[in-house]
XYZ file of C-alpha atoms in Angstrom:
455
model
C 23.861 22.971 34.987
C 24.480 18.963 34.177
C 27.647 17.508 34.707
C 29.773 17.137 31.536
C 31.466 13.655 30.547
C 34.854 15.306 31.184
C 34.131 15.570 35.186
C 32.281 11.923 35.115
C 34.842 9.282 34.777
C 32.524 6.608 36.347
C 30.355 6.437 32.674
C 29.373 2.555 31.979
C 29.874 2.800 28.076
C 32.785 4.514 26.173
C 30.385 4.352 23.234
C 26.809 3.806 22.513
C 25.477 2.970 18.519
C 22.027 3.879 18.430
C 20.003 2.774 15.388
C 22.518 -0.423 15.462
C 20.178 -2.883 13.910
C 19.824 -0.569 10.581
C 21.645 -1.038 7.004
C 24.363 1.200 7.959
C 24.059 0.945 11.671
C 24.906 -2.887 11.553
C 28.326 -1.902 9.639
C 29.268 0.587 12.230
C 29.043 -2.175 14.696
C 31.130 -4.580 12.755
C 33.767 -1.882 12.607
C 33.449 -1.048 16.348
C 34.009 -4.452 17.448
C 37.637 -4.456 15.349
C 38.665 -1.974 17.873
C 36.974 -3.217 21.156
C 39.637 -4.095 23.866
C 42.584 -4.191 21.539
C 45.761 -3.371 23.301
C 46.058 0.256 21.357
C 42.588 1.128 21.538
C 40.356 3.386 24.200
C 37.532 1.572 23.314
C 36.579 -0.843 26.346
C 33.033 -0.742 26.949
C 30.374 -0.446 24.071
C 26.828 -0.839 24.101
C 24.185 -1.100 21.082
C 20.574 0.527 20.987
C 17.589 0.665 19.142
C 13.780 -0.306 19.328
C 13.918 -4.256 18.927
C 16.077 -6.403 21.440
C 15.654 -9.430 18.843
C 17.062 -7.122 15.888
C 20.053 -5.837 17.871
C 20.870 -9.451 19.169
C 21.125 -10.501 15.212
C 23.058 -7.438 14.549
C 25.409 -8.352 16.962
C 25.669 -11.975 15.833
C 25.924 -10.740 12.101
C 28.911 -8.378 13.190
C 30.976 -10.533 15.231
C 30.575 -13.542 12.799
C 32.788 -15.922 12.495
C 33.517 -15.134 16.221
C 31.116 -15.742 19.127
C 29.401 -13.078 20.556
C 31.408 -10.644 22.463
C 30.174 -10.756 26.207
C 31.336 -7.008 26.896
C 28.715 -5.588 24.485
C 25.516 -4.643 26.062
C 22.201 -4.319 24.036
C 19.817 -1.498 25.305
C 16.303 -0.621 23.922
C 15.565 2.744 23.109
C 13.582 4.834 20.772
C 14.151 8.408 19.443
C 10.527 9.383 20.109
C 10.991 8.647 23.742
C 12.900 11.297 25.845
C 13.541 9.213 29.072
C 15.077 6.729 27.184
C 17.198 8.808 25.068
C 18.493 10.851 28.230
C 19.017 7.402 29.899
C 21.452 6.530 26.910
C 23.135 9.763 27.081
C 23.733 9.606 30.799
C 25.201 6.075 30.397
C 28.104 6.958 27.816
C 30.930 9.033 26.730
C 30.025 8.990 23.094
C 26.769 8.459 21.592
C 26.873 7.231 17.514
C 23.634 8.242 15.960
C 22.838 6.023 12.773
C 18.970 6.711 12.775
C 18.072 8.555 9.568
C 16.489 10.641 8.056
C 17.665 13.101 10.686
C 15.226 15.737 9.651
C 12.729 13.511 11.310
C 14.433 11.290 13.501
C 17.811 13.309 14.592
C 16.684 16.063 16.682
C 15.313 14.307 20.000
C 18.817 12.608 20.313
C 20.983 15.936 19.660
C 18.614 17.318 22.402
C 19.219 14.687 24.954
C 23.097 14.852 24.105
C 23.365 18.566 24.559
C 21.227 18.352 27.574
C 23.196 15.358 29.210
C 26.741 16.716 28.268
C 27.767 13.419 26.220
C 29.500 13.836 22.837
C 27.337 12.992 19.729
C 28.021 11.924 16.180
C 26.222 11.333 13.214
C 26.202 10.298 9.864
C 23.674 12.994 8.333
C 24.338 14.380 4.707
C 21.262 16.705 5.425
C 22.298 20.379 5.455
C 18.935 21.700 6.953
C 19.342 19.557 9.883
C 23.107 20.074 10.689
C 22.468 24.010 10.593
C 19.123 24.038 12.405
C 20.850 21.792 15.118
C 23.896 24.070 15.365
C 21.664 27.190 15.685
C 19.266 25.417 18.272
C 21.720 23.402 20.420
C 25.256 25.237 20.100
C 25.019 27.345 23.056
C 23.707 24.418 25.433
C 26.299 22.223 24.236
C 28.889 24.553 25.059
C 27.643 25.026 28.489
C 27.391 21.179 29.367
C 30.549 20.396 27.487
C 28.806 18.236 24.620
C 30.440 18.155 21.297
C 27.724 18.123 18.537
C 29.345 17.046 15.180
C 27.338 15.876 12.445
C 28.297 14.803 8.806
C 30.791 11.867 10.139
C 30.425 9.553 7.366
C 30.786 9.771 3.737
C 28.906 12.832 3.953
C 31.122 14.994 4.501
C 34.475 13.929 6.005
C 36.174 12.782 2.637
C 35.284 16.154 0.931
C 36.116 18.121 3.942
C 39.622 16.748 4.758
C 40.250 16.277 0.797
C 39.833 19.977 0.304
C 41.982 20.698 3.534
C 44.755 18.254 1.880
C 44.579 20.004 -1.403
C 44.593 23.193 0.320
C 47.664 22.458 2.215
C 49.491 21.734 -0.568
C 49.678 25.616 -1.738
C 52.965 26.526 -0.291
C 53.420 30.523 -0.182
C 53.706 32.372 -1.986
C 51.422 30.421 -4.005
C 47.376 30.338 -3.095
C 44.445 28.773 -4.234
C 41.244 30.045 -5.707
C 38.985 27.440 -6.260
C 38.840 23.291 -5.546
C 36.726 21.363 -7.315
C 36.101 17.658 -6.083
C 34.967 14.701 -8.632
C 33.581 12.079 -6.648
C 33.687 8.536 -8.905
C 31.855 5.174 -7.743
C 33.397 2.235 -9.080
C 32.480 -1.489 -8.632
C 33.179 -4.742 -10.377
C 29.212 -5.250 -9.855
C 26.313 -3.284 -9.773
C 26.245 0.147 -7.397
C 23.476 -0.086 -4.976
C 22.985 2.801 -2.452
C 21.295 2.973 0.817
C 17.769 3.919 0.861
C 18.077 6.056 3.535
C 20.212 8.291 1.433
C 18.035 8.247 -1.322
C 14.856 9.322 0.963
C 17.168 12.086 2.739
C 17.614 13.510 -0.904
C 13.997 13.473 -1.584
C 13.012 15.175 1.648
C 15.704 17.742 0.902
C 14.361 18.632 -2.369
C 10.671 18.882 -0.619
C 12.354 21.218 2.404
C 14.224 23.437 -0.270
C 12.078 26.538 0.460
C 12.233 25.979 4.304
C 16.049 25.737 4.283
C 16.353 29.172 2.123
C 14.056 30.566 4.576
C 16.005 29.433 7.654
C 19.343 30.634 6.071
C 17.746 34.148 5.435
C 16.404 34.385 9.176
C 20.318 33.491 10.619
C 22.633 36.412 11.260
C 25.318 37.086 8.668
C 28.516 35.508 9.444
C 31.859 36.767 7.842
C 33.017 35.171 4.477
C 36.557 34.228 4.124
C 38.657 36.610 1.707
C 39.923 34.314 -1.298
C 42.316 35.442 -3.592
C 41.418 36.388 -7.159
C 37.913 36.596 -8.892
C 34.883 33.958 -7.938
C 35.054 31.037 -10.915
C 32.548 30.751 -13.517
C 30.007 28.114 -13.421
C 31.240 26.355 -16.634
C 29.268 24.056 -18.851
C 26.665 21.643 -17.525
C 28.424 18.444 -18.709
C 32.173 18.907 -17.835
C 35.017 16.664 -19.384
C 37.946 16.806 -17.179
C 40.703 14.976 -19.195
C 43.508 14.941 -16.487
C 41.209 12.438 -14.202
C 39.459 10.739 -17.415
C 35.786 11.614 -16.184
C 32.728 13.623 -17.587
C 30.808 15.468 -14.712
C 27.657 17.247 -13.580
C 27.605 19.328 -10.445
C 26.249 17.679 -7.361
C 24.039 19.206 -5.102
C 25.454 17.851 -1.849
C 26.261 18.527 1.710
C 30.029 18.329 1.202
C 30.277 21.681 -0.028
C 27.950 23.577 2.699
C 30.152 21.687 5.308
C 33.458 23.029 3.981
C 31.735 26.569 3.957
C 31.027 26.276 7.418
C 34.259 25.048 8.319
C 35.823 28.316 6.452
C 33.752 30.421 8.066
C 34.804 28.886 11.646
C 38.484 29.485 10.775
C 37.629 33.129 9.922
C 36.633 33.606 13.637
C 39.344 31.110 15.069
C 41.898 31.543 12.627
C 44.062 29.070 14.525
C 41.248 26.479 14.992
C 39.324 25.975 18.328
C 41.434 25.295 21.648
C 41.436 22.255 23.513
C 39.396 22.214 26.901
C 42.841 21.028 28.676
C 45.287 20.955 26.034
C 49.035 20.699 26.519
C 51.684 23.168 24.669
C 52.695 20.320 22.538
C 49.141 19.769 20.985
C 48.652 23.537 20.942
C 51.582 24.521 18.700
C 50.628 21.355 16.604
C 46.857 22.411 16.255
C 48.027 26.112 15.180
C 50.758 24.818 12.640
C 48.140 22.814 10.976
C 45.521 25.497 10.778
C 47.974 27.861 9.572
C 48.531 25.768 6.470
C 44.863 25.503 5.502
C 43.696 28.011 3.075
C 40.624 29.184 2.007
C 39.077 28.488 -1.615
C 35.734 28.552 -3.385
C 34.497 24.767 -3.388
C 32.288 22.827 -5.335
C 31.386 19.179 -5.962
C 30.493 17.000 -8.945
C 29.730 13.414 -9.738
C 31.569 12.168 -12.419
C 31.224 8.855 -14.763
C 33.766 7.508 -17.338
C 31.045 7.534 -19.923
C 28.721 10.318 -21.371
C 25.818 7.489 -20.833
C 26.802 7.385 -17.128
C 26.465 11.107 -16.919
C 23.018 11.009 -18.491
C 21.849 8.292 -16.260
C 22.890 10.609 -13.472
C 21.004 13.775 -15.018
C 17.884 11.500 -15.593
C 17.730 10.627 -11.533
C 18.454 14.186 -10.791
C 15.514 15.253 -12.584
C 13.231 12.672 -11.450
C 14.039 13.542 -7.775
C 14.202 17.279 -8.510
C 10.470 17.409 -10.089
C 8.395 14.726 -7.995
C 10.296 15.679 -5.016
C 8.183 19.079 -4.628
C 4.608 17.218 -4.507
C 3.512 15.067 -1.847
C 2.250 12.686 -4.520
C 5.557 12.811 -6.303
C 7.449 11.966 -3.008
C 5.131 9.094 -2.647
C 6.061 7.883 -5.813
C 9.674 8.294 -5.271
C 9.732 6.512 -2.208
C 7.385 3.683 -3.030
C 9.355 2.620 -6.276
C 12.942 3.833 -5.681
C 14.467 1.320 -7.960
C 12.558 2.585 -10.885
C 13.083 6.390 -10.298
C 16.975 5.524 -9.341
C 17.265 3.709 -12.406
C 18.471 0.718 -10.167
C 20.943 2.996 -7.963
C 18.581 2.683 -5.041
C 16.673 -0.197 -3.625
C 14.514 -0.701 -0.030
C 16.804 -3.809 0.996
C 19.965 -2.110 0.080
C 23.025 -3.814 -1.415
C 24.226 -7.496 -0.860
C 27.612 -8.087 0.620
C 29.258 -8.752 -2.260
C 27.991 -5.424 -3.905
C 29.531 -3.908 -0.709
C 32.758 -5.295 -0.858
C 33.323 -4.980 -4.900
C 32.744 -1.578 -4.513
C 34.953 1.486 -3.744
C 35.528 5.191 -4.620
C 37.712 7.905 -5.947
C 37.291 11.747 -5.054
C 39.510 14.011 -7.088
C 40.285 17.200 -5.893
C 41.300 19.794 -8.666
C 42.691 23.006 -7.299
C 43.431 26.341 -9.375
C 45.338 29.402 -7.678
C 48.076 31.518 -8.253
C 51.964 30.888 -8.397
C 52.359 34.044 -6.266
C 49.514 36.034 -4.601
C 50.480 39.164 -5.720
C 48.747 37.906 -9.081
C 45.736 37.421 -7.690
C 45.187 41.233 -7.263
C 45.876 42.067 -10.740
C 43.454 42.802 -13.238
C 41.760 40.174 -15.077
C 43.865 37.762 -13.472
C 43.178 34.218 -14.126
C 44.661 30.968 -11.926
C 48.056 29.989 -13.418
C 48.574 27.020 -11.330
C 46.909 23.692 -10.694
C 47.141 20.891 -7.999
C 45.224 17.788 -8.149
C 44.921 15.455 -5.504
C 43.120 12.337 -4.501
C 41.462 10.682 -1.505
C 40.393 6.925 -2.550
C 38.612 4.195 -0.067
C 36.155 1.458 -0.313
C 32.428 1.268 -0.890
C 31.085 4.813 0.464
C 28.121 3.683 2.721
C 28.692 0.414 4.442
C 32.784 0.417 4.406
C 34.092 4.359 4.677
C 31.070 5.469 6.688
C 31.635 3.130 9.396
C 35.441 3.817 9.371
C 35.349 7.257 9.363
C 32.572 7.544 12.103
C 34.653 5.081 14.353
C 37.715 6.862 13.924
C 36.209 10.253 14.843
C 34.759 8.449 17.954
C 38.114 7.079 19.010
C 39.580 10.474 18.760
C 37.085 11.611 21.509
C 38.098 8.763 23.686
C 41.646 9.185 23.240
C 42.132 13.017 22.831
C 39.093 14.476 24.698
C 41.525 16.865 26.816
C 42.863 18.171 23.480
C 39.320 19.071 21.772
C 37.199 21.769 22.365
C 34.821 21.819 25.265
C 31.545 21.660 23.742
C 29.547 23.029 21.045
C 28.132 22.265 17.574
C 30.960 22.173 15.016
C 31.729 20.468 11.546
C 34.132 17.115 11.534
C 37.134 19.182 10.099
C 36.773 21.739 12.986
C 37.175 19.304 15.658
C 39.046 16.718 14.093
C 40.876 18.183 11.668
C 44.404 18.166 12.757
C 44.221 14.487 14.014
C 41.937 12.634 11.170
C 43.760 12.320 8.043
C 46.781 10.013 9.456
C 44.093 7.694 10.820
C 42.150 7.478 7.858
C 45.316 6.549 5.861
C 46.248 3.872 8.450
C 42.316 2.464 8.050
C 42.164 2.051 4.281
C 41.595 5.531 3.262
C 44.456 7.094 1.043
C 45.405 10.998 0.321
C 47.803 11.583 -2.409
C 49.153 14.319 -4.011
C 48.683 13.529 -8.061
C 49.999 16.550 -9.755
C 51.482 20.091 -9.420
C 51.742 22.125 -12.610
C 51.485 25.527 -14.477
C 48.653 26.322 -16.483
C 49.110 27.843 -20.263
C 48.674 31.278 -20.333
């Protein structure tokens, strides 16, 4: 049995960022430097890792600008195809942040090394198949060694997961939610440009849809949450949500998958997962938090203020959905991303001005019953609506580093209050701790309205 980090205080680094010279990785480094050796921060020792020493040096120079290179940051050469180098990384750090995607191609060796060595693992994956396979394959090993393996610690899927829980907690007894729809709105004074890695992951996700369904069919069935009232109807293809000023279409994303996995874990652990050595005060806080989270059906839609924007979203979805099923189609999609995404994705990513000008709003429109007894009546329909909102800066290069670093800082400062180990969703591990930290770092959670619905 490997020695876990809880028993090994002599590790060289608090955090190692793997893939630090990539598009997203360099912004993660920049965010990490804000907390390195500051008075209230637990981050005292940091290393960045990747294949090219030269690129890592340039990344550190860029991230530190206009300040000089921080002498306390180490540079380590490592490769996801080199198992000994990955094991060496994991044995030197408390937390490894993995920014090397697509994760279905590059992620498993990193998870395996972390689960084997006992260091904690966080990534920014938004790939359901990768997350579910890693949980199935490495959960037991991670429990044994004391490694927390947590995927989706970026814009996929923390704003959605924490936003769902925030809306759910507004339903005070006897009121209960039935379903919550999230509406993502991306905004910018300039052109919105996404990360090519996100686009590539979406293309590969379409290519592997059948494998994901086959994998899910092979897994043991877990209990599903009991949700008051009938399941919601699918509704029209294009929805006009007047109260938030958006037209929207359904978005196949990891967010709904992650929320469902969290709710399933809560059925098995209604008070959340106990910390490895938590205090009575923290235990009471954990139980109070999770007792206020209520299950509901959950879906995600992407919105636009104009019908033309919606048609553009549908067009990109059709390109990826149709061409992503054949090898030649995937070659076309990945060779000419700007063309097939109608300008939303390009290989070189957005400029710094485009990143600074972008932001997001994620609206959560919850429908439920003012009294739980109404849900069991024949032909019952929700009679109450609660709207909440999560809002923050650009999603891929600003919000993602913020939420990833805050999860890592929770691991460093409150590890004894967290589960010993295992593969879990972010909400299950960080739920009681994360919202306040995000609020303090530029991501807001707001209650917009509570109202009765017309009969």
